Coordinates of C-alpha atoms and ligand atoms in Angstrom, one line a residue:
M72 CA 12.0 12.0 4.3
A73 CA 11.6 12.0 0.5
Y74 CA 12.3 8.7 -1.3
Q75 CA 13.0 8.0 -5.0
T76 CA 11.9 4.3 -5.2
L77 CA 8.9 4.4 -2.9
T78 CA 6.2 6.6 -1.6
V79 CA 4.9 6.9 2.0
E80 CA 1.4 8.2 2.9
I81 CA 0.4 8.4 6.6
D82 CA -3.3 8.7 7.3
D83 CA -5.2 8.0 10.5
Y84 CA -2.3 6.0 12.1
V85 CA -1.7 3.8 9.0
A86 CA 1.5 4.2 6.9
L87 CA 0.9 3.1 3.3
I88 CA 4.3 2.4 1.7
R89 CA 4.2 1.8 -2.1
L90 CA 7.2 0.4 -3.9
N91 CA 7.6 2.6 -7.0
R92 CA 10.0 1.4 -9.7
P93 CA 7.4 0.8 -12.4
E94 CA 10.1 0.6 -15.1
A95 CA 11.4 -2.7 -13.5
L96 CA 8.2 -4.1 -12.0
N97 CA 9.4 -2.9 -8.6
A98 CA 12.5 -5.1 -8.7
L99 CA 14.4 -4.8 -5.5
N100 CA 17.7 -2.9 -6.1
S101 CA 20.0 -1.7 -3.3
Q102 CA 18.5 1.8 -3.4
L103 CA 15.0 0.5 -2.9
L104 CA 15.9 -1.9 -0.1
S105 CA 17.9 0.8 1.7
E106 CA 15.0 3.3 1.3
L107 CA 12.5 0.7 2.5
G108 CA 14.6 0.0 5.6
N109 CA 14.7 3.7 6.3
A110 CA 11.0 4.1 5.7
L111 CA 10.1 1.2 8.0
A112 CA 12.5 2.5 10.7
E113 CA 10.9 5.9 10.5
A114 CA 7.4 4.4 10.7
D115 CA 8.5 2.4 13.7
Q116 CA 9.6 5.7 15.4
N117 CA 6.6 7.8 14.3
E118 CA 3.9 8.1 16.9
K119 CA 1.4 8.9 14.1
V120 CA 1.9 5.3 12.8
R121 CA 0.5 2.2 14.5
C122 CA 0.3 -0.2 11.5
I123 CA 2.1 -0.3 8.1
V124 CA 0.7 -1.5 4.8
L125 CA 3.4 -2.4 2.2
T126 CA 2.3 -2.6 -1.4
G127 CA 3.5 -2.3 -5.0
S128 CA 1.6 -1.6 -8.2
E129 CA -1.4 -3.4 -9.7
K130 CA 0.9 -5.3 -12.0
A131 CA 3.6 -6.2 -9.6
F132 CA 4.2 -6.2 -5.8
A133 CA 7.8 -6.8 -6.8
A134 CA 9.3 -9.1 -9.6
G135 CA 12.3 -10.1 -7.5
A136 CA 15.7 -8.8 -6.7
D137 CA 17.1 -6.6 -9.5
I138 CA 18.7 -9.0 -12.0
K139 CA 20.5 -6.2 -13.8
E140 CA 22.1 -5.0 -10.7
M141 CA 23.2 -8.5 -9.6
A142 CA 24.2 -10.1 -12.9
E143 CA 27.9 -9.3 -13.0
K144 CA 28.6 -9.6 -9.3
S145 CA 31.3 -12.0 -8.1
F146 CA 31.0 -14.4 -5.1
V147 CA 33.5 -12.3 -3.2
E148 CA 31.5 -9.1 -3.8
V149 CA 28.1 -10.6 -2.7
Y150 CA 29.8 -12.4 0.3
N151 CA 31.6 -9.3 1.5
D152 CA 28.5 -7.1 1.1
D153 CA 26.4 -10.0 2.6
L154 CA 24.0 -9.3 -0.2
F155 CA 20.4 -8.7 1.1
G156 CA 21.4 -9.9 4.6
A157 CA 21.4 -6.5 6.4
E158 CA 18.5 -5.2 4.3
I159 CA 16.1 -8.0 5.2
D160 CA 17.1 -7.9 8.8
R161 CA 16.1 -4.3 9.0
I162 CA 12.7 -5.2 7.6
T163 CA 12.1 -8.0 10.0
A164 CA 13.3 -5.8 12.9
T165 CA 10.3 -3.6 12.5
R166 CA 8.2 -3.8 15.7
K167 CA 4.9 -2.4 14.4
P168 CA 2.9 -4.8 12.3
I169 CA 3.4 -4.8 8.5
I170 CA 0.6 -6.1 6.2
A171 CA 1.8 -7.0 2.7
A172 CA -0.9 -6.0 0.1
V173 CA 0.1 -8.0 -3.0
S174 CA -1.3 -7.4 -6.4
G175 CA 0.2 -9.0 -9.5
Y176 CA 3.7 -10.5 -9.4
A177 CA 5.4 -11.4 -6.1
L178 CA 8.4 -13.3 -7.5
G179 CA 11.7 -14.3 -6.0
G180 CA 12.8 -11.5 -3.6
G181 CA 9.3 -10.0 -4.0
C182 CA 7.6 -13.1 -2.7
E183 CA 10.3 -13.3 0.1
L184 CA 9.6 -9.6 1.0
A185 CA 5.9 -10.3 1.2
M186 CA 6.6 -13.3 3.5
A187 CA 8.9 -11.2 5.7
C188 CA 5.9 -9.0 6.5
D189 CA 3.5 -10.1 9.2
F190 CA 0.7 -11.3 7.0
I191 CA -0.3 -11.1 3.3
I192 CA -3.6 -10.0 1.8
C193 CA -3.6 -10.5 -1.9
A194 CA -5.6 -9.5 -5.0
D195 CA -7.2 -12.1 -7.1
N196 CA -4.6 -11.4 -9.8
A197 CA -1.7 -12.2 -7.6
K198 CA 1.1 -14.6 -8.6
F199 CA 3.6 -15.9 -6.2
G200 CA 6.8 -17.7 -7.2
Q201 CA 10.4 -18.5 -6.5
P202 CA 11.8 -18.6 -10.1
E203 CA 15.5 -18.1 -9.1
I204 CA 16.2 -21.6 -10.3
N205 CA 15.7 -20.4 -13.8
L206 CA 18.6 -17.9 -13.3
G207 CA 21.0 -20.6 -12.0
V208 CA 20.6 -19.6 -8.4
I209 CA 18.2 -20.2 -5.5
A210 CA 16.2 -17.9 -3.2
G211 CA 18.4 -15.6 -1.1
I212 CA 16.0 -13.6 1.1
G213 CA 14.5 -16.4 3.1
G214 CA 12.3 -18.1 0.5
T215 CA 13.4 -21.7 1.0
Q216 CA 12.7 -21.3 4.8
R217 CA 9.7 -19.1 4.9
L218 CA 7.7 -20.6 2.0
T219 CA 8.3 -24.1 3.4
R220 CA 6.9 -23.0 6.7
F221 CA 3.9 -21.3 5.1
V222 CA 2.9 -24.0 2.6
G223 CA 4.8 -27.2 3.6
K224 CA 7.7 -29.0 2.0
S225 CA 6.0 -30.5 -1.0
K226 CA 4.6 -27.4 -2.5
S227 CA 7.6 -25.3 -1.5
M228 CA 10.0 -27.8 -3.0
E229 CA 8.1 -27.9 -6.2
M230 CA 8.0 -24.2 -6.5
H231 CA 11.7 -23.8 -5.8
L232 CA 12.8 -26.6 -8.1
T233 CA 10.5 -25.8 -11.1
G234 CA 10.0 -22.0 -10.7
R235 CA 6.3 -22.4 -11.3
F236 CA 3.9 -19.6 -10.1
M237 CA 1.1 -20.0 -7.5
D238 CA -2.1 -18.1 -8.2
A239 CA -4.2 -16.3 -5.5
T240 CA -6.7 -19.2 -5.0
E241 CA -3.9 -21.7 -4.5
A242 CA -2.0 -19.3 -2.2
E243 CA -5.0 -18.9 0.1
R244 CA -5.7 -22.6 0.1
A245 CA -2.1 -23.3 1.0
G246 CA -2.0 -20.8 3.8
L247 CA 0.4 -18.4 2.2
V248 CA -2.0 -15.5 2.3
S249 CA -4.6 -14.7 4.9
R250 CA -7.2 -13.4 2.4
V251 CA -7.9 -12.9 -1.3
V252 CA -9.9 -9.8 -2.4
P253 CA -10.8 -8.3 -5.8
A254 CA -7.9 -6.4 -7.2
T255 CA -9.8 -3.1 -7.1
K256 CA -10.5 -3.5 -3.4
L257 CA -7.0 -4.5 -2.3
I258 CA -5.8 -1.2 -0.9
P259 CA -9.1 -0.3 0.8
E260 CA -9.3 -3.8 2.4
A261 CA -5.7 -3.8 3.5
V262 CA -6.0 -0.3 5.0
A263 CA -9.3 -1.2 6.7
T264 CA -7.6 -4.2 8.2
A265 CA -4.6 -2.0 9.3
R266 CA -7.1 0.5 10.8
K267 CA -8.6 -2.3 13.0
I268 CA -5.2 -3.0 14.3
T269 CA -4.6 0.7 15.1
E270 CA -7.5 0.7 17.5
K271 CA -5.9 -1.9 19.8
S272 CA -3.3 -1.3 22.5
L273 CA 0.0 -0.9 20.6
V274 CA 1.8 -2.7 23.5
A275 CA -0.4 -5.7 23.1
V276 CA -0.1 -5.6 19.3
M277 CA 3.7 -5.6 19.4
A278 CA 3.7 -8.3 22.1
A279 CA 1.3 -10.5 19.9
K280 CA 3.6 -10.0 16.9
E281 CA 6.6 -11.0 18.9
A282 CA 4.9 -14.0 20.3
V283 CA 3.5 -15.3 17.0
N284 CA 7.0 -14.8 15.4
R285 CA 8.5 -16.9 18.1
A286 CA 6.6 -19.9 16.6
Y287 CA 9.1 -19.6 13.7
E288 CA 12.2 -19.2 15.8
T289 CA 12.1 -21.6 18.6
T290 CA 10.8 -24.9 20.0
M291 CA 7.1 -25.3 21.0
R292 CA 8.0 -25.5 24.7
E293 CA 10.1 -22.3 24.6
G294 CA 7.4 -20.6 22.4
I295 CA 4.7 -21.5 24.9
L296 CA 6.7 -20.2 27.8
F297 CA 7.5 -17.0 25.9
E298 CA 3.8 -16.5 25.2
R299 CA 2.8 -17.3 28.8
R300 CA 5.3 -14.8 30.3
T301 CA 4.3 -12.1 27.8
F302 CA 0.6 -12.7 28.5
Q303 CA 1.4 -12.4 32.3
A304 CA 3.6 -9.3 31.7
L305 CA 0.7 -7.5 30.0
F306 CA -1.1 -7.4 33.4
A307 CA 1.4 -4.7 34.3
T308 CA -0.1 -2.4 31.6
E309 CA -2.9 0.1 32.1
D310 CA -4.3 -1.1 28.8
Q311 CA -5.1 -4.5 30.3
K312 CA -7.0 -2.9 33.1
E313 CA -8.8 -0.6 30.7
G314 CA -9.6 -3.4 28.1
M315 CA -11.1 -5.8 30.7
A316 CA -12.9 -3.0 32.6
A317 CA -14.4 -1.8 29.3
F318 CA -15.7 -5.3 28.5
L319 CA -17.3 -5.6 31.9
E320 CA -18.9 -2.1 31.7
K321 CA -20.1 -2.9 28.2
R322 CA -18.3 0.0 26.5
E323 CA -15.5 0.5 24.0
P324 CA -12.0 0.5 25.5
Q325 CA -9.9 3.7 25.4
F326 CA -6.3 2.3 25.1
R327 CA -3.4 4.6 25.8
D328 CA -0.5 2.3 24.9
R329 CA 0.7 2.1 28.5
Ligands
LIG245 N1 15.1 -7.4 -12.2 C1 15.3 -6.5 -13.0 N2 14.4 -6.0 -14.0 C2 13.3 -6.7 -14.0 C3 12.9 -7.8 -13.1 C4 13.9 -8.1 -12.2 N3 13.7 -9.1 -11.3 N4 11.7 -8.2 -13.4 C5 11.3 -7.5 -14.5 N5 12.2 -6.6 -14.8 C6 12.1 -5.6 -15.9 C7 12.3 -6.2 -17.2 O1 13.7 -6.4 -17.5 C8 11.6 -5.2 -18.1 O2 12.5 -4.1 -18.3 P1 12.8 -3.5 -19.8 O3 11.5 -3.0 -20.3 O4 13.9 -2.5 -19.6 O5 13.3 -4.7 -20.6 C9 10.5 -4.6 -17.3 O6 10.8 -5.0 -15.9 C10 9.2 -5.3 -17.6 O7 9.3 -6.7 -17.5 P2 8.9 -7.7 -18.7 O8 9.0 -7.0 -20.0 O9 9.6 -8.9 -18.5 O10 7.3 -7.9 -18.3 P3 6.4 -9.1 -18.6 O11 5.0 -8.7 -18.2 O12 6.7 -9.6 -20.0 O13 6.9 -10.3 -17.6 C11 7.6 -11.1 -15.4 C12 6.7 -10.1 -16.2 C13 7.1 -12.5 -15.7 C14 7.5 -10.8 -14.0 C15 9.1 -11.1 -15.9 O14 9.5 -9.7 -15.9 C16 10.0 -11.9 -15.1 O15 10.1 -13.1 -15.3 N6 10.8 -11.2 -14.2 C17 11.9 -11.8 -13.5 C18 11.3 -12.6 -12.3 C19 12.5 -13.3 -11.6 O16 13.2 -14.1 -12.1 N7 12.6 -12.9 -10.3 C20 13.6 -13.5 -9.4 C21 14.8 -12.5 -9.4 S1 16.2 -13.2 -8.5 C22 15.9 -13.0 -6.9 O17 14.8 -12.5 -6.5 C23 16.9 -13.5 -6.0 C24 16.5 -13.5 -4.5 O18 15.8 -14.4 -4.0 C25 17.2 -12.6 -3.6

């Protein structure tokens, strides 16, 4: 499908989705969020995709929700539309892994979108922030919850209350991103990481994603039980037999996603 606010390139089982509203630093308007939901749903269905990389431009991953689009809305309008609710749920419902490749600004809804992906690799020029407080509101796409779980209460609270930005070095130190790379290497590094994931059994990859995400949704006891049962269930797959046999025979596994 052709999109107006993003581009999708599929190569060697990796879908590279680029947000593309340069005139607004990739601000998230309703069209972009709807197209992103559609693109992710398509990637989830497409057998030629096994991992997704979501990125923006060099200057901005996304500078937040679109302020122009929101500014005049009333409470009743945003409540009735459940502003951003359905859109972000579609993104987190994606079952294949999504790597956020962040360069430049990831602010407000942009930071929240990156955190809703499975992990973040960022460029050394990245800037993360939740500056909604400067607009007289607060984060609305999960920022108060996700950032707090990533970096802890103190740093998250400071960022939400002051609107200050976090640079790439601080983001890595605080555990917000998995890795910082030079800006020119961001896409090749993110795609290479995605490609490593495409070589695994997709069943095991999706199970691992579900199990790690449980850590955010439930108690330790329930999470451990979920992991244990999922681990045990994977013994019903051909890929478990193949993966373990390949190790013992000192050869590369040939996974078939079964
Ligand atoms: N919404 C709409 N338009 C935006 C935007 C946003 N979030 N961020 C930037 N733009 C637009 C600017 O209005 C400008 O457009 P014009 O040329 O038509 O004036 C264009 O993008 C370029 O931006 P700047 O000229 O401001 O670029 P800069 O380099 O001087 O500054 C910036 C960059 C610091 C990111 C600055 O643009 C900025 O502060 N943006 C807003 C950041 C923000 O407050 N984000 C939170 C939004 S609310 C939210 O996200 C709520 C939520 O949690 C759901």
